[in-house]
């Protein structure tokens, strides 16, 4: 087996706030192989963005990592212990070098008063030893690659002069111009119309192939996941509750929360199917439930309610790929 | 007007003049152009289209909150008949009670300094619909209960609520004046799937109980398909196709509807890359393309499409379309 590009182990991240320590990510482990697309799904506030930002050490000042958390990046057969990269100079390997990130709101990632082109060039000058002339050439080539018409002219324009879809493309172009090994895409299509979303998904798939990149694809849209991911991780209240191949997770979900998400989705091939929401609201991260974090909303726990309320479920181990943190699943495994 | 239609737009156009240009012909934004729709009493009427297609503008015109530049909108319930274009004074006030809006963004729509009780009660007080505080309170409580908000909720401020709860507050506020017609503009777009399912179920049950007619605006066809009995598809200020939901899906007649449908990411990981790629983006409504407005992106456009505006015609009972080649394309492509 090839070595994972990035390996996250026991990641626990808390924020210091006025109301006390808030656990945003709890004991999360996952690997991403070279060329693999890992989809990360979960409701808003479940900790997807915080997890992603950890990979680049981009979390806010008030964040505290637990001691046994580790993130290992393997580039050119060299291991980097990401969480120990303290000096800004060392962090260059992850910030815009080996890892690039694109955000949900592309407007926020471009400075409003600098042209798109100048921002792309600046990035390349920092992260490579190109000359300004080469950087401009590469930037225009990237804008062409992502399907921006008349790129030489667009190069000199500002973000506000771009439509939403074009901004998203320009951001992808900028993120990819440094040829990262891992692209983190945090809800890259959520703000887009379906027609434009389809274009962006297509574009990202082509680019994975062309550059043999890995992608951490964050979205709350299971349809988008089904269309893009090789493997899927489902997050609830800072915990990964299920991880598996896209077919395992979407076609035979094993965690009650994953099943709940799928049952709330309107399905085009069955207009009569009722929409069944997961009951109740997501608990406050200040007030994490005991035992299984999902027990306050689980509709499948009645037979083992006491156990769910008091014991933290471990992961199933029956299949190397499909891991589920639920007592029902681990019990099934034993019997 | 036939007996069972509550509100109808006929050849409706809404134009916004652009300010600040000193000479030449003053350009206008043609946000809606030549719209014909009829909403049957007690129906759940869906309006779908890309961002900027004019959905909100059409909804606002039907609430008499956007200017009618051409054509007419006629509202008629069992008690009154109004021509919205000329509606004013006491009649306009009366219409405001009968027609209500559920906001696109509940976060922006709710005043942070008002309690939930006051937010829901405001329309009653502004319109003078109740004669005592007790009566107001009773109305507020009854509506709140319908929207699954309890007495404890009513005393709190909106910032303390989750997105789904805030949306239920907006719905309660829209319902409190006992309207006959409600425009729900992107009421679930900002919500997680589970909360979205919950709010959709709530709207459907309110509609079934009260017989209120809904104009449900969404850019998400799968949400529309599950919620609405009738759908109109909008593109660049015009309705291009409208039909009972089932028919729209089984006998899709307009190339744009077909593109929208195929762009919805399938939940099946084994059905990948089937999106019929729609090139480019929606053109500007200031200078819409001549002929069929979709011709710049339509994969089937021909010479005739670039010069001749397709007629809005009834293909079969209740199924309208504006495309020169619907029959030929349906025969060639299937639906
Ligand atoms: N008051 C106004 N003045 C000028 N142009 C306007 C005004 N209101 C809307 N428009 C324009 O009319 C067109 C239709 O806008 P509208 O808000 O109705 O679209 P929409 O379909 O609701 O889009 P979205 O899905 O983004 O909400 C857009 O081009 C918009 O910029
Ligand atoms: N700087 C911060 N200080 C305190 N809490 C934070 C901070 N950043 C994020 N959080 C909290 O961490 C949790 C996870 O957030 P996030 O990763 O943004 O969720 P998602 O991306 O899944 O919607 C949330 O409860 C959020 O409020
Ligand atoms: S452990 Fe119990 S509460 Fe948690 S998901 Fe499984 S059945 Fe539900
Ligand atoms: S009229 Fe022509 S351009 Fe318009 S939708 Fe039909 S085929 Fe396409
Ligand atoms: Mg996020
Ligand atoms: Mg709108």
XYZ file of C-alpha atoms and ligand atoms in Angstrom:
746
model
C 0.000 0.000 0.000
C 1.275 3.480 -0.797
C 1.863 5.782 2.103
C -0.972 8.215 2.747
C -0.348 11.766 1.629
C -1.773 13.007 4.851
C -2.543 11.105 8.004
C -4.628 12.623 10.803
C -4.550 10.753 14.132
C -6.564 11.413 17.275
C -7.081 15.038 16.360
C -8.777 16.862 19.222
C -9.172 20.602 19.039
C -10.778 22.916 21.569
C -11.458 26.639 21.530
C -10.980 28.826 24.590
C -14.096 30.957 24.890
C -15.736 33.110 27.576
C -18.070 30.235 28.329
C -15.219 27.776 28.759
C -13.443 25.271 26.514
C -15.487 24.282 23.460
C -14.622 20.957 21.858
C -14.887 21.449 18.088
C -13.096 18.283 16.929
C -12.938 15.144 19.035
C -10.563 12.247 18.445
C -10.717 12.373 14.678
C -8.534 10.084 12.573
C -8.418 9.695 8.790
C -5.943 9.242 5.951
C -5.985 10.598 2.433
C -4.026 8.669 -0.187
C -2.303 10.354 -3.133
C -4.883 11.010 -5.845
C -7.792 10.211 -3.545
C -10.885 12.372 -3.000
C -12.159 12.188 0.570
C -15.623 13.698 1.111
C -16.320 15.166 4.539
C -20.028 15.624 5.321
C -22.011 16.840 8.282
C -24.448 19.498 9.446
C -23.281 23.078 9.881
C -21.285 23.474 13.071
C -20.212 19.821 13.088
C -16.523 20.790 12.793
C -15.763 20.269 9.102
C -14.077 23.619 8.499
C -12.142 23.488 11.758
C -10.818 20.031 10.846
C -9.777 21.276 7.408
C -8.081 24.363 8.748
C -6.099 22.198 11.180
C -4.296 20.632 8.225
C -2.887 24.055 7.385
C -2.616 25.393 10.924
C -5.138 28.057 10.001
C -7.354 27.921 13.072
C -7.939 30.978 15.223
C -5.570 32.026 18.003
C -7.857 30.658 20.695
C -7.489 27.051 19.502
C -5.831 24.364 21.627
C -4.742 20.982 20.213
C -4.654 17.994 22.552
C -1.173 16.583 23.097
C -1.695 13.267 21.360
C -3.185 14.886 18.228
C -1.012 14.394 15.190
C -1.126 15.320 11.525
C 1.561 13.883 9.272
C 2.131 15.117 5.746
C 4.211 12.951 3.469
C 5.753 14.806 0.535
C 8.543 13.391 -1.618
C 9.113 10.602 0.917
C 9.619 13.113 3.664
C 7.343 13.291 6.715
C 6.255 16.607 8.175
C 4.661 16.770 11.597
C 2.248 19.565 10.754
C 1.167 20.488 14.274
C 4.775 21.054 15.337
C 5.504 23.514 12.532
C 5.717 26.574 14.697
C 7.734 29.055 12.665
C 6.006 30.790 9.717
C 8.926 29.779 7.511
C 8.362 26.080 8.259
C 4.634 26.426 7.701
C 5.259 27.407 4.074
C 5.237 23.709 3.212
C 1.566 23.536 4.101
C 0.333 27.077 3.466
C -0.072 27.393 -0.261
C 2.755 24.969 -0.955
C 1.849 21.313 -0.625
C -1.694 22.157 0.492
C -4.088 24.743 -0.975
C -7.526 25.624 0.226
C -10.560 27.052 -1.536
C -13.388 28.518 0.442
C -17.151 28.681 0.232
C -17.205 32.437 -0.315
C -14.635 33.232 -2.990
C -15.168 36.973 -2.530
C -13.540 36.669 0.889
C -10.396 35.069 -0.493
C -9.572 37.813 -2.971
C -8.433 41.225 -1.803
C -10.970 43.656 -3.285
C -8.482 46.346 -4.337
C -5.905 44.130 -6.086
C -6.521 42.600 -9.505
C -7.079 38.858 -9.691
C -3.929 38.555 -11.794
C -1.683 40.393 -9.363
C -2.898 38.178 -6.527
C -2.170 35.047 -8.507
C 1.289 36.263 -9.456
C 2.104 37.288 -5.901
C 1.212 33.841 -4.656
C 3.425 32.178 -7.187
C 6.342 34.481 -6.407
C 6.109 33.537 -2.721
C 5.812 29.804 -3.283
C 8.119 29.195 -6.211
C 11.255 30.597 -7.758
C 9.492 31.815 -10.888
C 10.157 35.241 -12.330
C 7.265 37.718 -12.521
C 7.000 37.125 -16.270
C 6.806 33.348 -15.821
C 4.294 33.748 -12.987
C 2.036 35.814 -15.217
C 2.253 33.224 -17.968
C 1.395 30.391 -15.586
C -1.490 32.383 -14.067
C -3.056 33.095 -17.436
C -2.606 29.463 -18.401
C -4.394 28.391 -15.205
C -7.260 30.810 -15.876
C -7.533 29.237 -19.320
C -7.513 25.739 -17.800
C -10.477 26.536 -15.544
C -12.470 27.822 -18.501
C -12.378 31.572 -18.014
C -12.955 33.202 -21.400
C -10.491 35.893 -22.584
C -8.141 35.144 -19.657
C -5.505 37.733 -20.613
C -8.106 40.451 -20.204
C -9.687 38.920 -17.083
C -6.222 38.791 -15.526
C -6.361 42.572 -15.067
C -9.815 42.684 -13.491
C -10.980 42.781 -9.876
C -12.982 40.121 -8.039
C -16.168 42.222 -8.036
C -16.088 42.289 -11.831
C -16.411 38.489 -11.892
C -19.683 36.576 -11.569
C -20.042 34.064 -8.730
C -19.155 31.105 -10.943
C -16.162 32.872 -12.469
C -14.861 33.892 -9.047
C -15.060 30.273 -7.920
C -13.117 29.222 -11.027
C -10.534 31.946 -10.497
C -10.084 30.761 -6.931
C -9.574 27.193 -8.094
C -7.058 28.480 -10.652
C -5.189 30.344 -7.938
C -5.261 27.400 -5.550
C -3.940 25.038 -8.215
C -1.286 27.293 -9.714
C 1.217 26.217 -7.044
C 0.553 22.562 -7.964
C -0.441 21.439 -4.457
C -0.532 17.759 -3.464
C -3.695 18.269 -1.460
C -6.539 20.598 -2.312
C -8.930 21.380 0.511
C -12.250 22.471 -0.963
C -14.549 23.795 1.762
C -18.100 23.878 0.355
C -16.769 25.020 -3.036
C -20.127 24.748 -4.774
C -22.631 25.505 -2.031
C -23.176 29.106 -3.127
C -23.456 28.196 -6.816
C -26.396 27.353 -9.055
C -26.685 23.669 -9.981
C -25.672 24.335 -13.564
C -22.509 26.125 -12.476
C -21.972 23.553 -9.721
C -21.965 20.829 -12.378
C -19.303 22.765 -14.320
C -17.114 23.219 -11.234
C -17.412 19.543 -10.241
C -16.457 18.496 -13.748
C -13.510 20.864 -13.663
C -12.260 19.566 -10.323
C -12.474 15.957 -11.512
C -10.434 16.782 -14.613
C -7.829 18.534 -12.520
C -7.473 15.653 -10.064
C -6.659 13.450 -12.989
C -4.353 15.875 -14.675
C -2.333 16.849 -11.593
C -2.839 13.628 -9.615
C -3.886 15.659 -6.595
C -5.732 14.533 -3.505
C -8.817 16.464 -2.438
C -10.525 16.910 0.899
C -13.981 17.807 -0.355
C -16.197 19.350 2.311
C -19.897 19.677 1.662
C -23.217 19.059 3.338
C -24.660 17.863 0.002
C -24.636 14.068 -0.216
C -25.406 14.221 -3.926
C -22.238 16.211 -4.542
C -20.336 13.662 -2.429
C -21.771 10.757 -4.418
C -20.566 12.416 -7.606
C -17.056 13.300 -6.483
C -15.687 11.291 -3.570
C -13.798 7.979 -3.460
C -14.271 7.724 0.290
C -16.570 9.543 2.701
C -16.262 10.594 6.336
C -19.419 11.623 8.197
C -19.018 14.108 11.019
C -21.377 14.803 13.889
C -20.613 17.227 16.718
C -16.861 17.011 16.166
C -16.766 13.181 15.900
C -16.354 11.016 12.830
C -19.281 8.622 13.147
C -18.818 6.709 9.892
C -16.042 6.353 7.321
C -16.076 4.172 4.245
C -15.999 4.056 0.480
C -18.592 6.217 -1.223
C -20.611 3.108 -2.120
C -20.532 1.749 1.432
C -21.604 5.007 3.031
C -24.234 6.111 0.496
C -25.618 2.725 -0.564
C -25.412 0.909 2.773
C -25.069 3.498 5.525
C -24.351 1.793 8.837
C -24.575 4.647 11.319
C -28.051 5.877 12.390
C -26.976 9.498 11.780
C -25.863 8.757 8.202
C -29.178 6.978 7.619
C -30.969 9.999 9.101
C -29.221 12.399 6.724
C -30.136 10.240 3.729
C -33.761 9.965 4.859
C -34.131 13.758 5.026
C -33.083 14.211 1.420
C -35.660 14.844 -1.297
C -35.068 12.172 -3.933
C -35.868 12.847 -7.540
C -36.476 9.227 -8.435
C -39.086 8.833 -5.700
C -41.238 11.920 -5.308
C -43.632 10.123 -2.955
C -40.976 9.159 -0.404
C -41.632 11.106 2.785
C -38.916 13.414 4.070
C -37.938 12.171 7.507
C -35.827 14.666 9.430
C -33.438 13.639 12.202
C -35.524 14.620 15.260
C -34.448 17.438 17.553
C -31.637 19.959 17.214
C -27.886 19.503 17.189
C -26.705 19.991 20.836
C -24.488 22.927 21.760
C -20.768 22.036 21.610
C -20.593 23.465 25.142
C -22.915 20.735 26.268
C -21.699 17.559 24.565
C -23.869 14.532 25.343
C -22.347 11.720 27.399
C -21.804 8.283 25.876
C -22.581 8.318 22.162
C -22.680 11.984 21.054
C -25.687 11.186 18.851
C -27.829 9.566 21.560
C -30.061 12.631 22.124
C -31.391 12.322 18.556
C -30.962 8.656 17.705
C -34.135 6.807 16.678
C -32.466 3.392 16.707
C -31.114 3.283 20.259
C -34.259 2.275 22.193
C -33.159 -1.311 22.894
C -29.775 -0.232 24.249
C -30.593 3.306 25.390
C -28.739 3.026 28.684
C -25.549 1.853 27.033
C -25.780 4.641 24.436
C -26.199 7.245 27.164
C -23.194 6.121 29.183
C -20.654 4.328 26.984
C -18.709 5.893 24.159
C -18.953 3.551 21.154
C -15.685 2.435 19.561
C -15.200 1.862 15.832
C -16.077 -1.345 14.077
C -13.089 -3.226 12.760
C -14.628 -5.867 10.508
C -13.725 -4.234 7.255
C -10.582 -2.240 6.684
C -12.521 0.436 4.903
C -15.896 0.761 6.584
C -15.655 2.114 10.133
C -18.697 2.894 12.218
C -18.894 4.309 15.745
C -22.160 2.816 17.013
C -22.906 0.174 19.661
C -25.394 -1.518 17.350
C -22.704 -1.984 14.726
C -20.005 -3.164 17.141
C -22.461 -5.579 18.791
C -23.414 -6.978 15.404
C -19.750 -7.515 14.766
C -19.271 -9.565 17.946
C -22.290 -11.812 17.525
C -60.719 34.618 -14.534
C -61.772 31.044 -14.062
C -63.254 30.279 -10.670
C -60.496 28.383 -8.979
C -57.565 30.719 -9.698
C -56.421 32.818 -6.743
C -53.826 34.978 -8.432
C -52.735 35.289 -12.054
C -50.079 37.270 -13.896
C -50.832 38.098 -17.509
C -48.150 39.307 -19.889
C -46.421 40.752 -16.830
C -43.181 42.702 -17.137
C -41.146 44.269 -14.348
C -38.407 46.655 -15.462
C -36.003 48.548 -13.238
C -34.478 51.694 -14.783
C -30.737 52.031 -14.128
C -29.733 55.316 -12.589
C -26.660 57.485 -13.075
C -26.253 57.495 -16.850
C -26.408 61.018 -18.206
C -27.003 60.529 -21.920
C -28.310 58.104 -24.443
C -31.183 55.774 -23.931
C -31.607 54.860 -20.275
C -30.920 51.149 -19.889
C -33.401 49.067 -17.943
C -33.024 45.762 -16.144
C -35.656 43.490 -17.637
C -36.109 41.432 -14.467
C -39.429 39.915 -15.629
C -40.753 39.922 -19.177
C -44.062 38.676 -20.556
C -44.901 36.364 -17.656
C -48.104 34.314 -17.711
C -48.913 32.184 -14.673
C -52.041 31.200 -12.784
C -51.985 29.928 -9.211
C -54.954 27.742 -8.401
C -56.553 28.158 -5.006
C -54.939 25.947 -2.398
C -52.052 24.951 -4.624
C -48.380 24.757 -3.774
C -46.852 26.462 -6.786
C -43.090 26.134 -7.260
C -40.905 28.674 -9.055
C -37.411 27.490 -9.949
C -34.478 28.986 -11.831
C -30.865 30.119 -11.578
C -29.774 33.075 -9.509
C -30.791 36.311 -11.192
C -33.555 34.719 -13.244
C -36.174 36.988 -11.643
C -37.893 34.685 -9.131
C -37.781 37.108 -6.202
C -38.865 39.970 -8.443
C -41.894 38.017 -9.680
C -42.782 37.059 -6.094
C -42.476 40.684 -5.016
C -44.639 41.876 -7.887
C -47.347 39.434 -6.781
C -47.164 41.013 -3.323
C -47.292 44.458 -4.914
C -43.780 45.159 -3.744
C -42.225 45.545 -7.214
C -43.439 47.836 -10.019
C -45.696 46.397 -12.721
C -44.245 47.882 -15.931
C -46.554 46.089 -18.314
C -49.415 43.593 -18.148
C -51.467 42.817 -15.069
C -51.718 40.769 -11.907
C -55.217 39.915 -10.721
C -55.969 38.528 -7.287
C -59.390 37.064 -6.549
C -60.584 35.158 -3.485
C -64.169 34.443 -2.447
C -64.553 37.956 -1.022
C -62.548 40.410 -3.104
C -61.037 40.867 -6.553
C -58.087 43.198 -6.971
C -56.146 44.409 -9.970
C -52.765 44.859 -8.300
C -51.572 47.472 -10.800
C -54.100 50.028 -9.634
C -54.460 48.881 -6.037
C -54.099 51.597 -3.380
C -55.433 53.019 -0.115
C -57.752 50.863 1.969
C -57.793 48.073 -0.601
C -54.017 47.861 -0.659
C -54.039 47.630 3.133
C -56.575 44.848 2.898
C -54.391 43.068 0.328
C -51.394 43.235 2.686
C -53.371 41.099 5.162
C -54.245 38.549 2.547
C -50.814 38.221 0.965
C -47.686 37.593 3.013
C -43.984 36.898 2.523
C -41.747 34.387 4.258
C -38.277 35.867 3.973
C -35.323 34.414 2.054
C -32.957 35.040 4.948
C -34.475 34.614 8.396
C -31.296 35.934 10.021
C -31.591 39.299 8.338
C -35.373 39.417 8.522
C -35.765 39.196 12.273
C -35.059 42.245 14.420
C -32.573 41.247 17.144
C -34.140 43.548 19.729
C -37.651 42.107 19.582
C -38.793 39.035 21.451
C -40.190 36.220 19.375
C -43.675 37.068 20.672
C -43.321 40.667 19.460
C -41.949 39.596 16.092
C -44.933 37.345 15.480
C -47.409 39.899 16.889
C -46.095 42.829 14.843
C -48.242 42.319 11.729
C -51.371 42.096 13.914
C -50.511 45.346 15.651
C -49.417 47.225 12.543
C -52.577 46.225 10.670
C -54.808 46.679 13.703
C -56.223 43.182 13.343
C -56.812 42.551 17.041
C -58.552 44.743 19.585
C -56.803 43.790 22.810
C -53.450 42.526 24.005
C -55.128 39.355 25.210
C -56.545 38.716 21.785
C -53.134 39.329 20.209
C -51.479 36.967 22.671
C -54.027 34.266 22.006
C -53.502 34.573 18.223
C -49.729 34.520 18.620
C -49.832 31.457 20.851
C -52.124 29.554 18.534
C -49.928 30.240 15.490
C -46.712 29.563 17.415
C -48.041 26.164 18.506
C -48.823 25.335 14.878
C -45.204 26.133 14.036
C -43.960 24.098 17.002
C -42.740 27.041 19.076
C -43.627 26.919 22.773
C -44.331 29.632 25.366
C -40.727 29.542 26.540
C -39.579 30.306 22.978
C -41.906 33.297 22.736
C -40.141 35.131 25.556
C -36.680 34.816 24.012
C -34.790 36.845 21.393
C -34.190 35.428 17.908
C -30.383 35.274 18.136
C -30.739 32.413 20.602
C -32.367 30.209 17.962
C -31.029 27.773 15.409
C -31.617 28.333 11.693
C -34.604 25.985 11.615
C -36.225 27.626 14.615
C -35.713 31.073 13.110
C -37.364 29.880 9.926
C -40.338 28.648 11.984
C -40.566 32.119 13.564
C -40.666 33.701 10.088
C -43.384 31.263 9.065
C -45.454 32.010 12.185
C -45.158 35.719 11.508
C -46.351 35.270 7.930
C -49.319 33.152 9.074
C -50.565 35.319 11.913
C -52.679 37.704 9.811
C -54.547 34.695 8.420
C -53.428 35.223 4.803
C -54.825 33.505 1.727
C -51.612 33.760 -0.245
C -48.000 33.287 0.871
C -44.785 33.812 -1.050
C -42.008 31.660 0.452
C -38.723 32.891 -1.032
C -35.820 30.412 -0.662
C -37.195 29.492 2.738
C -35.012 26.426 3.108
C -31.933 27.367 1.072
C -29.754 28.189 4.090
C -30.765 25.146 6.122
C -29.134 21.766 6.711
C -30.925 18.860 5.005
C -32.511 17.541 8.168
C -33.865 20.961 9.198
C -34.885 21.578 5.606
C -36.952 18.376 5.674
C -38.586 19.521 8.896
C -39.507 22.975 7.530
C -40.798 21.522 4.239
C -43.003 19.093 6.161
C -44.298 21.998 8.263
C -45.148 24.099 5.198
C -46.900 21.174 3.546
C -48.980 20.429 6.619
C -49.945 24.110 7.037
C -51.004 24.174 3.415
C -53.042 20.982 3.763
C -54.772 22.276 6.903
C -55.404 25.887 5.932
C -55.789 25.767 2.155
C -53.420 28.715 1.818
C -52.031 29.147 -1.696
C -48.216 29.142 -1.767
C -45.774 30.545 -4.271
C -42.676 28.551 -3.297
C -39.457 29.971 -4.722
C -36.350 27.813 -4.809
C -33.324 27.200 -6.964
C -33.428 23.525 -5.969
C -35.545 21.381 -8.273
C -35.491 18.337 -5.989
C -36.947 20.400 -3.132
C -39.594 21.792 -5.492
C -40.407 18.329 -6.798
C -41.153 17.083 -3.308
C -43.116 20.063 -2.109
C -45.074 21.535 -4.986
C -47.996 20.334 -7.108
C -47.209 22.715 -9.943
C -43.868 24.050 -11.213
C -42.825 27.015 -13.337
C -39.240 27.200 -14.614
C -37.784 30.658 -15.015
C -34.850 31.772 -17.137
C -33.605 35.330 -17.567
C -36.885 37.012 -16.666
C -39.202 34.625 -18.482
C -41.115 31.483 -17.670
C -39.879 28.887 -20.148
C -41.962 25.922 -19.020
C -44.738 25.226 -16.532
C -46.653 22.053 -15.737
C -48.033 19.906 -12.943
C -44.954 18.550 -11.106
C -45.254 14.997 -12.344
C -45.666 16.069 -15.935
C -42.723 18.421 -15.776
C -40.527 15.527 -14.732
C -41.959 12.841 -16.986
C -42.572 14.959 -20.088
C -39.865 17.609 -19.832
C -40.215 19.793 -22.910
C -37.782 22.701 -22.596
C -34.007 22.274 -23.065
C -33.341 24.511 -20.052
C -35.527 22.399 -17.765
C -33.730 19.331 -19.069
C -30.347 20.920 -18.304
C -31.443 21.913 -14.795
C -32.675 18.399 -14.116
C -29.531 16.723 -15.344
C -27.331 19.094 -13.317
C -28.758 17.839 -10.034
C -26.044 15.578 -8.630
C -27.307 12.002 -8.496
C -27.159 10.215 -5.154
C -25.975 7.106 -6.936
C -22.156 6.898 -6.940
C -22.372 4.589 -9.954
C -24.190 7.180 -12.044
C -21.465 9.738 -12.496
C -20.835 12.480 -14.977
C -24.312 12.441 -16.488
C -24.803 16.169 -16.131
C -25.628 17.601 -19.520
C -23.133 20.394 -19.438
C -24.636 23.809 -19.826
C -21.872 26.099 -21.026
C -21.408 29.614 -19.716
C -23.575 31.582 -17.386
C -26.863 33.405 -17.386
C -26.550 36.579 -19.572
C -27.311 40.063 -18.301
C -30.995 41.024 -18.113
C -30.043 44.503 -19.332
C -29.222 43.197 -22.804
C -30.959 39.839 -23.092
C -30.122 37.866 -26.251
C -32.552 38.394 -29.148
C -34.958 35.618 -30.161
C -35.070 32.870 -27.555
C -33.277 34.178 -24.483
C -31.756 30.761 -23.878
C -30.134 30.556 -27.310
C -26.622 31.502 -26.089
C -26.478 28.369 -23.905
C -28.925 25.992 -25.530
C -27.250 22.902 -27.019
C -30.029 22.709 -29.638
C -30.122 26.354 -30.745
C -30.591 26.963 -34.455
C -30.701 30.026 -36.687
C -34.386 30.604 -36.006
C -33.758 30.699 -32.222
C -31.489 33.707 -32.608
C -34.091 35.872 -34.284
C -37.570 34.615 -33.477
C -38.990 34.730 -29.955
C -40.601 31.352 -29.198
C -44.291 31.548 -28.486
C -45.655 30.624 -25.030
C -47.961 27.762 -25.924
C -49.858 24.905 -24.343
C -48.379 21.560 -25.392
C -50.888 19.456 -23.523
C -53.409 20.170 -20.820
C -51.790 22.381 -18.179
C -48.342 22.030 -19.740
C -46.947 25.222 -21.269
C -43.609 25.753 -22.950
C -41.704 28.433 -24.865
C -39.407 26.648 -27.325
C -39.586 26.368 -31.124
C -38.489 22.760 -31.143
C -39.999 21.081 -28.053
C -41.863 18.386 -29.982
C -38.922 17.531 -32.255
C -36.526 17.429 -29.305
C -38.830 15.321 -27.153
C -39.209 12.847 -29.975
C -35.458 12.729 -30.539
C -34.271 12.722 -26.929
C -37.152 11.254 -24.994
C -38.157 13.238 -21.929
N -34.480 47.063 -7.530
C -33.754 46.594 -8.540
N -33.076 47.433 -9.348
C -32.340 46.959 -10.395
N -32.238 45.648 -10.732
C -32.882 44.763 -9.969
C -33.676 45.164 -8.837
N -34.208 44.038 -8.262
C -33.761 43.007 -9.005
N -32.981 43.432 -10.025
C -32.332 42.585 -11.043
O -33.344 41.757 -11.623
C -32.840 40.463 -11.919
C -33.685 39.394 -11.205
O -33.432 39.494 -9.804
P -34.151 38.572 -8.733
O -33.678 39.027 -7.384
O -35.610 38.576 -8.974
O -33.534 37.146 -9.073
P -33.756 35.737 -8.331
O -34.224 34.789 -9.374
O -34.611 35.903 -7.122
O -32.257 35.367 -7.932
P -31.694 34.593 -6.598
O -31.858 33.136 -6.884
O -30.227 34.992 -6.611
O -32.438 35.094 -5.415
C -31.383 40.480 -11.476
O -30.574 40.757 -12.593
C -31.320 41.600 -10.472
O -30.011 42.141 -10.382
N -12.465 30.621 16.848
C -13.461 29.910 17.405
N -13.777 30.071 18.709
C -14.763 29.339 19.282
N -15.491 28.401 18.638
C -15.229 28.187 17.324
C -14.202 28.934 16.640
N -14.171 28.499 15.353
C -15.136 27.532 15.236
N -15.763 27.341 16.430
C -16.819 26.368 16.712
O -16.408 25.070 16.299
C -17.526 24.306 15.841
C -17.272 23.722 14.451
O -17.254 24.760 13.503
P -17.004 24.558 11.956
O -15.826 23.685 11.742
O -16.945 25.920 11.318
O -18.309 23.783 11.483
P -18.727 23.346 9.979
O -17.633 23.771 9.041
O -18.886 21.869 10.066
O -20.018 24.038 9.709
C -18.724 25.235 15.903
O -19.442 25.001 17.069
C -18.092 26.614 15.893
O -18.951 27.554 16.506
S -24.423 4.129 19.758
Fe -26.579 4.152 20.303
S -27.181 6.327 20.234
Fe -25.212 6.121 19.178
S -25.803 5.884 17.065
Fe -25.562 3.807 17.867
S -27.610 3.248 18.547
Fe -27.650 5.448 18.255
S -36.163 27.967 -28.874
Fe -34.191 27.238 -29.647
S -32.666 28.150 -28.263
Fe -34.658 28.335 -27.289
S -34.792 26.556 -26.008
Fe -35.800 25.992 -27.910
S -34.177 25.072 -29.156
Fe -33.154 26.129 -27.463
Mg -17.866 25.301 7.415
Mg -34.139 35.691 -4.990
